[in-house]
Amino acid sequence: MPTTLEFYWDLASLDESKRIEAAAQLISALCKFQAEMPATTSVATTEEELNRICAGDVTYGIKRLIKGLASPRDGARQGYSIALSELLARVPCISVKLVLDLLWRSTEATKQMKGQEQRDMRFGRIFGLMALVQS
């Protein structure tokens, strides 16, 4: 069974060409998985609908890409935002509302977090919003 897990690590590479290649391969694989799903005109606005409409790897990918936007690893925000933007552009069954809900939940800065962690969450939101606009 093919896996997409190997691509996520390279999305955070300091090497820009490696990030772009990983994003391209990930999106290609996720689009193939989604193409194997029954055709639908529905748009997922909740996680339950996302699980029903989208391939499991696509569902995992959306959540992982959104969480990765807040990563402190060098290059992660750029790689994850590129991949998220492309995935949203190519898989039309994912609503803006759902992406915003997942983004807000995954990048919530709390008072219990250290200053650097709060900063990472805020930058994650900014990069998530940029990915959404670019898609």
C-alpha atoms as a PDB file:
ATOM      1  CA  MET A   1       0.000   0.000   0.000  1.00  0.00           C
ATOM      2  CA  PRO A   2       1.498   3.374  -0.985  1.00  0.00           C
ATOM      3  CA  THR A   3       2.060   5.886   1.772  1.00  0.00           C
ATOM      4  CA  THR A   4       2.368   9.643   1.872  1.00  0.00           C
ATOM      5  CA  LEU A   5       4.076   9.853   5.258  1.00  0.00           C
ATOM      6  CA  GLU A   6       7.566  10.148   3.795  1.00  0.00           C
ATOM      7  CA  PHE A   7       6.677  13.419   2.039  1.00  0.00           C
ATOM      8  CA  TYR A   8       5.699  15.308   5.190  1.00  0.00           C
ATOM      9  CA  TRP A   9       9.232  15.296   6.605  1.00  0.00           C
ATOM     10  CA  ASP A  10      10.682  16.832   3.437  1.00  0.00           C
ATOM     11  CA  LEU A  11       8.083  19.616   3.476  1.00  0.00           C
ATOM     12  CA  ALA A  12      10.102  21.176   6.312  1.00  0.00           C
ATOM     13  CA  SER A  13      13.461  20.916   4.541  1.00  0.00           C
ATOM     14  CA  LEU A  14      15.720  23.963   4.451  1.00  0.00           C
ATOM     15  CA  ASP A  15      16.335  23.179   0.782  1.00  0.00           C
ATOM     16  CA  GLU A  16      13.603  24.989  -1.164  1.00  0.00           C
ATOM     17  CA  SER A  17      13.762  22.624  -4.149  1.00  0.00           C
ATOM     18  CA  LYS A  18      13.351  19.640  -1.823  1.00  0.00           C
ATOM     19  CA  ARG A  19      10.294  21.283  -0.192  1.00  0.00           C
ATOM     20  CA  ILE A  20       8.715  21.986  -3.562  1.00  0.00           C
ATOM     21  CA  GLU A  21       9.393  18.448  -4.816  1.00  0.00           C
ATOM     22  CA  ALA A  22       7.921  16.943  -1.626  1.00  0.00           C
ATOM     23  CA  ALA A  23       4.834  19.159  -1.959  1.00  0.00           C
ATOM     24  CA  ALA A  24       4.380  18.166  -5.615  1.00  0.00           C
ATOM     25  CA  GLN A  25       4.709  14.452  -4.860  1.00  0.00           C
ATOM     26  CA  LEU A  26       2.387  14.681  -1.850  1.00  0.00           C
ATOM     27  CA  ILE A  27      -0.300  16.547  -3.780  1.00  0.00           C
ATOM     28  CA  SER A  28      -0.026  14.128  -6.695  1.00  0.00           C
ATOM     29  CA  ALA A  29      -0.469  11.143  -4.376  1.00  0.00           C
ATOM     30  CA  LEU A  30      -3.368  12.721  -2.458  1.00  0.00           C
ATOM     31  CA  CYS A  31      -5.151  13.639  -5.700  1.00  0.00           C
ATOM     32  CA  LYS A  32      -4.823  10.034  -6.885  1.00  0.00           C
ATOM     33  CA  PHE A  33      -6.322   8.768  -3.624  1.00  0.00           C
ATOM     34  CA  GLN A  34      -9.183  11.277  -3.921  1.00  0.00           C
ATOM     35  CA  ALA A  35      -9.829  10.286  -7.547  1.00  0.00           C
ATOM     36  CA  GLU A  36     -10.513   6.737  -6.339  1.00  0.00           C
ATOM     37  CA  MET A  37     -13.405   7.998  -4.193  1.00  0.00           C
ATOM     38  CA  PRO A  38     -16.951   8.100  -5.585  1.00  0.00           C
ATOM     39  CA  ALA A  39     -17.578  11.357  -7.450  1.00  0.00           C
ATOM     40  CA  THR A  40     -19.532  13.912  -5.457  1.00  0.00           C
ATOM     41  CA  THR A  41     -20.650  17.509  -5.708  1.00  0.00           C
ATOM     42  CA  SER A  42     -20.861  17.763  -1.915  1.00  0.00           C
ATOM     43  CA  VAL A  43     -18.568  20.086  -0.011  1.00  0.00           C
ATOM     44  CA  ALA A  44     -17.369  19.111   3.467  1.00  0.00           C
ATOM     45  CA  THR A  45     -18.145  21.742   6.091  1.00  0.00           C
ATOM     46  CA  THR A  46     -17.549  19.497   9.123  1.00  0.00           C
ATOM     47  CA  GLU A  47     -14.961  16.888  10.019  1.00  0.00           C
ATOM     48  CA  GLU A  48     -17.624  14.174   9.791  1.00  0.00           C
ATOM     49  CA  GLU A  49     -18.428  15.193   6.223  1.00  0.00           C
ATOM     50  CA  LEU A  50     -14.709  15.389   5.437  1.00  0.00           C
ATOM     51  CA  ASN A  51     -14.290  11.796   6.617  1.00  0.00           C
ATOM     52  CA  ARG A  52     -17.242  10.705   4.481  1.00  0.00           C
ATOM     53  CA  ILE A  53     -16.437  12.597   1.282  1.00  0.00           C
ATOM     54  CA  CYS A  54     -12.652  12.511   1.141  1.00  0.00           C
ATOM     55  CA  ALA A  55     -10.137   9.693   0.982  1.00  0.00           C
ATOM     56  CA  GLY A  56      -8.562   8.837   4.323  1.00  0.00           C
ATOM     57  CA  ASP A  57      -5.155  10.078   3.203  1.00  0.00           C
ATOM     58  CA  VAL A  58      -6.672  13.389   2.097  1.00  0.00           C
ATOM     59  CA  THR A  59      -8.441  13.814   5.431  1.00  0.00           C
ATOM     60  CA  TYR A  60      -5.214  13.038   7.274  1.00  0.00           C
ATOM     61  CA  GLY A  61      -3.310  15.348   4.911  1.00  0.00           C
ATOM     62  CA  ILE A  62      -5.540  18.364   5.507  1.00  0.00           C
ATOM     63  CA  LYS A  63      -5.253  17.998   9.275  1.00  0.00           C
ATOM     64  CA  ARG A  64      -1.513  17.318   9.211  1.00  0.00           C
ATOM     65  CA  LEU A  65      -0.780  20.219   6.879  1.00  0.00           C
ATOM     66  CA  ILE A  66      -2.776  22.619   9.034  1.00  0.00           C
ATOM     67  CA  LYS A  67      -1.051  21.444  12.237  1.00  0.00           C
ATOM     68  CA  GLY A  68       2.341  21.667  10.523  1.00  0.00           C
ATOM     69  CA  LEU A  69       1.862  25.370   9.853  1.00  0.00           C
ATOM     70  CA  ALA A  70       2.658  26.068  13.515  1.00  0.00           C
ATOM     71  CA  SER A  71       5.840  23.980  13.501  1.00  0.00           C
ATOM     72  CA  PRO A  72       8.975  25.714  14.782  1.00  0.00           C
ATOM     73  CA  ARG A  73      11.121  23.722  12.317  1.00  0.00           C
ATOM     74  CA  ASP A  74      12.928  25.856   9.764  1.00  0.00           C
ATOM     75  CA  GLY A  75      11.183  25.668   6.430  1.00  0.00           C
ATOM     76  CA  ALA A  76       8.085  23.915   7.774  1.00  0.00           C
ATOM     77  CA  ARG A  77       5.675  26.815   7.427  1.00  0.00           C
ATOM     78  CA  GLN A  78       6.695  27.444   3.834  1.00  0.00           C
ATOM     79  CA  GLY A  79       6.506  23.785   2.802  1.00  0.00           C
ATOM     80  CA  TYR A  80       3.265  23.035   4.611  1.00  0.00           C
ATOM     81  CA  SER A  81       1.569  26.184   3.327  1.00  0.00           C
ATOM     82  CA  ILE A  82       2.580  25.428  -0.277  1.00  0.00           C
ATOM     83  CA  ALA A  83       1.179  21.915   0.007  1.00  0.00           C
ATOM     84  CA  LEU A  84      -2.007  23.073   1.754  1.00  0.00           C
ATOM     85  CA  SER A  85      -2.642  25.744  -0.869  1.00  0.00           C
ATOM     86  CA  GLU A  86      -2.216  23.262  -3.722  1.00  0.00           C
ATOM     87  CA  LEU A  87      -4.339  20.605  -2.045  1.00  0.00           C
ATOM     88  CA  LEU A  88      -7.188  23.050  -1.454  1.00  0.00           C
ATOM     89  CA  ALA A  89      -6.978  24.205  -5.067  1.00  0.00           C
ATOM     90  CA  ARG A  90      -7.149  20.656  -6.431  1.00  0.00           C
ATOM     91  CA  VAL A  91      -9.650  19.029  -4.055  1.00  0.00           C
ATOM     92  CA  PRO A  92     -12.774  21.200  -4.299  1.00  0.00           C
ATOM     93  CA  CYS A  93     -14.833  19.224  -1.793  1.00  0.00           C
ATOM     94  CA  ILE A  94     -13.198  20.962   1.204  1.00  0.00           C
ATOM     95  CA  SER A  95     -14.947  24.147   2.341  1.00  0.00           C
ATOM     96  CA  VAL A  96     -13.323  27.360   3.484  1.00  0.00           C
ATOM     97  CA  LYS A  97     -15.383  27.101   6.678  1.00  0.00           C
ATOM     98  CA  LEU A  98     -13.896  23.708   7.505  1.00  0.00           C
ATOM     99  CA  VAL A  99     -10.348  24.877   6.826  1.00  0.00           C
ATOM    100  CA  LEU A 100     -10.849  27.921   9.046  1.00  0.00           C
ATOM    101  CA  ASP A 101     -12.381  25.793  11.827  1.00  0.00           C
ATOM    102  CA  LEU A 102      -9.446  23.361  11.720  1.00  0.00           C
ATOM    103  CA  LEU A 103      -6.925  26.204  11.480  1.00  0.00           C
ATOM    104  CA  TRP A 104      -8.358  28.073  14.455  1.00  0.00           C
ATOM    105  CA  ARG A 105      -8.516  24.917  16.563  1.00  0.00           C
ATOM    106  CA  SER A 106      -4.999  23.770  15.652  1.00  0.00           C
ATOM    107  CA  THR A 107      -3.312  27.134  16.131  1.00  0.00           C
ATOM    108  CA  GLU A 108      -4.927  28.401  19.291  1.00  0.00           C
ATOM    109  CA  ALA A 109      -2.395  30.206  21.474  1.00  0.00           C
ATOM    110  CA  THR A 110      -3.109  29.769  25.180  1.00  0.00           C
ATOM    111  CA  LYS A 111      -1.712  31.518  28.248  1.00  0.00           C
ATOM    112  CA  GLN A 112      -0.160  28.231  29.361  1.00  0.00           C
ATOM    113  CA  MET A 113       2.141  28.228  26.321  1.00  0.00           C
ATOM    114  CA  LYS A 114       5.578  29.770  26.390  1.00  0.00           C
ATOM    115  CA  GLY A 115       6.110  32.919  24.354  1.00  0.00           C
ATOM    116  CA  GLN A 116       7.824  31.065  21.497  1.00  0.00           C
ATOM    117  CA  GLU A 117       4.979  28.534  21.295  1.00  0.00           C
ATOM    118  CA  GLN A 118       2.406  31.345  21.155  1.00  0.00           C
ATOM    119  CA  ARG A 119       4.438  32.991  18.395  1.00  0.00           C
ATOM    120  CA  ASP A 120       4.516  29.711  16.447  1.00  0.00           C
ATOM    121  CA  MET A 121       0.730  29.418  16.731  1.00  0.00           C
ATOM    122  CA  ARG A 122       0.199  32.967  15.492  1.00  0.00           C
ATOM    123  CA  PHE A 123       2.534  32.484  12.553  1.00  0.00           C
ATOM    124  CA  GLY A 124       0.738  29.205  11.817  1.00  0.00           C
ATOM    125  CA  ARG A 125      -2.531  31.110  11.505  1.00  0.00           C
ATOM    126  CA  ILE A 126      -0.998  33.690   9.222  1.00  0.00           C
ATOM    127  CA  PHE A 127       0.508  31.049   6.940  1.00  0.00           C
ATOM    128  CA  GLY A 128      -2.783  29.123   6.983  1.00  0.00           C
ATOM    129  CA  LEU A 129      -4.741  32.168   5.927  1.00  0.00           C
ATOM    130  CA  MET A 130      -2.214  32.875   3.177  1.00  0.00           C
ATOM    131  CA  ALA A 131      -2.522  29.287   1.913  1.00  0.00           C
ATOM    132  CA  LEU A 132      -6.305  29.596   1.889  1.00  0.00           C
ATOM    133  CA  VAL A 133      -6.205  32.858  -0.059  1.00  0.00           C
ATOM    134  CA  GLN A 134      -3.691  31.483  -2.558  1.00  0.00           C
ATOM    135  CA  SER A 135      -5.784  28.373  -3.179  1.00  0.00           C
END
